[in-house]
Amino acid sequence: MDIPDGVKIKINARIIEVEGPRGKLTRNFKHLNLDFQLIKDEEGKRKLKIDAWFASRKTSAAIRTALSHVENLITGVTKGYRYKMRFVYAHFPINASITNSSTAIEIRNFLGEKKVMISYYFRETNCSLRPVLVFDTFFFENFLILGLESEKNLIVQLLII
């Protein structure tokens, strides 16, 4: 796998640390029986090499999974991730607000319920609410989730749903 310019990768006992212009991320691969190496090819490009010795089918599948995780880390520290959610309602107006010094989102009047749903999210993710848009008979409110790790952003989405 090629390593882009401006990205530093450190490997120490199957713990991979990726540092780029947007920040630093680490991932632990100690549960996988794989060898990680930083090499340079004949053209001088830096590459990450993953080896598995006498691999079974599951271990050879884990090679591609580990590569995908490292690619996601590199994308996170170079570009970042942005997910857009939309609160849609037709009859009961959903009210959403960011509270607790930007660490939680409160959802009120979901399907007419009196109970307030509170979802906490990670400090590494930034969440913001956009203004309400009117389209036909539906009302929309956009909710943006920004962060470096796609997994944490997806967990925030699941906590809200």
PDB file of N, CA and C in Angstrom, residues 25-27 37 57 82 85 102 109 123-124 142 146:
ATOM      1  N   LEU A  25      -3.801   9.613  14.637  1.00  0.00           N
ATOM      2  CA  LEU A  25      -4.684   8.501  14.977  1.00  0.00           C
ATOM      3  C   LEU A  25      -3.854   7.256  15.213  1.00  0.00           C
ATOM      4  N   THR A  26      -4.309   6.413  16.134  1.00  0.00           N
ATOM      5  CA  THR A  26      -3.635   5.149  16.385  1.00  0.00           C
ATOM      6  C   THR A  26      -4.650   4.017  16.299  1.00  0.00           C
ATOM      7  N   ARG A  27      -4.149   2.845  15.926  1.00  0.00           N
ATOM      8  CA  ARG A  27      -4.995   1.656  15.841  1.00  0.00           C
ATOM      9  C   ARG A  27      -4.176   0.471  16.315  1.00  0.00           C
ATOM     10  N   GLN A  37       5.370  -3.899   8.002  1.00  0.00           N
ATOM     11  CA  GLN A  37       6.685  -3.345   7.704  1.00  0.00           C
ATOM     12  C   GLN A  37       6.536  -2.101   6.846  1.00  0.00           C
ATOM     13  N   ARG A  57      -7.577 -19.165   5.776  1.00  0.00           N
ATOM     14  CA  ARG A  57      -8.476 -18.300   5.008  1.00  0.00           C
ATOM     15  C   ARG A  57      -8.860 -17.049   5.790  1.00  0.00           C
ATOM     16  N   ARG A  82     -16.944  13.475   6.884  1.00  0.00           N
ATOM     17  CA  ARG A  82     -18.103  14.342   7.082  1.00  0.00           C
ATOM     18  C   ARG A  82     -19.349  13.541   6.736  1.00  0.00           C
ATOM     19  N   MET A  85     -26.672  13.981   8.367  1.00  0.00           N
ATOM     20  CA  MET A  85     -27.940  13.346   8.727  1.00  0.00           C
ATOM     21  C   MET A  85     -29.037  14.390   8.582  1.00  0.00           C
ATOM     22  N   SER A 102     -21.290  21.167  23.946  1.00  0.00           N
ATOM     23  CA  SER A 102     -21.047  20.457  22.687  1.00  0.00           C
ATOM     24  C   SER A 102     -20.575  19.017  22.874  1.00  0.00           C
ATOM     25  N   ASN A 109     -39.615  15.733  21.244  1.00  0.00           N
ATOM     26  CA  ASN A 109     -40.859  15.562  20.498  1.00  0.00           C
ATOM     27  C   ASN A 109     -40.709  14.582  19.336  1.00  0.00           C
ATOM     28  N   ARG A 123     -15.472  13.278  21.997  1.00  0.00           N
ATOM     29  CA  ARG A 123     -14.839  14.593  21.932  1.00  0.00           C
ATOM     30  C   ARG A 123     -14.156  14.821  20.589  1.00  0.00           C
ATOM     31  N   GLU A 124     -13.721  13.735  19.944  1.00  0.00           N
ATOM     32  CA  GLU A 124     -12.984  13.872  18.679  1.00  0.00           C
ATOM     33  C   GLU A 124     -13.897  14.270  17.525  1.00  0.00           C
ATOM     34  N   ASN A 142     -30.784  19.665   9.051  1.00  0.00           N
ATOM     35  CA  ASN A 142     -29.550  18.935   8.762  1.00  0.00           C
ATOM     36  C   ASN A 142     -28.678  18.869   9.996  1.00  0.00           C
ATOM     37  N   LEU A 146     -18.615  15.742  11.928  1.00  0.00           N
ATOM     38  CA  LEU A 146     -17.268  15.880  11.366  1.00  0.00           C
ATOM     39  C   LEU A 146     -16.266  15.223  12.298  1.00  0.00           C
TER      40      LEU A 146
END
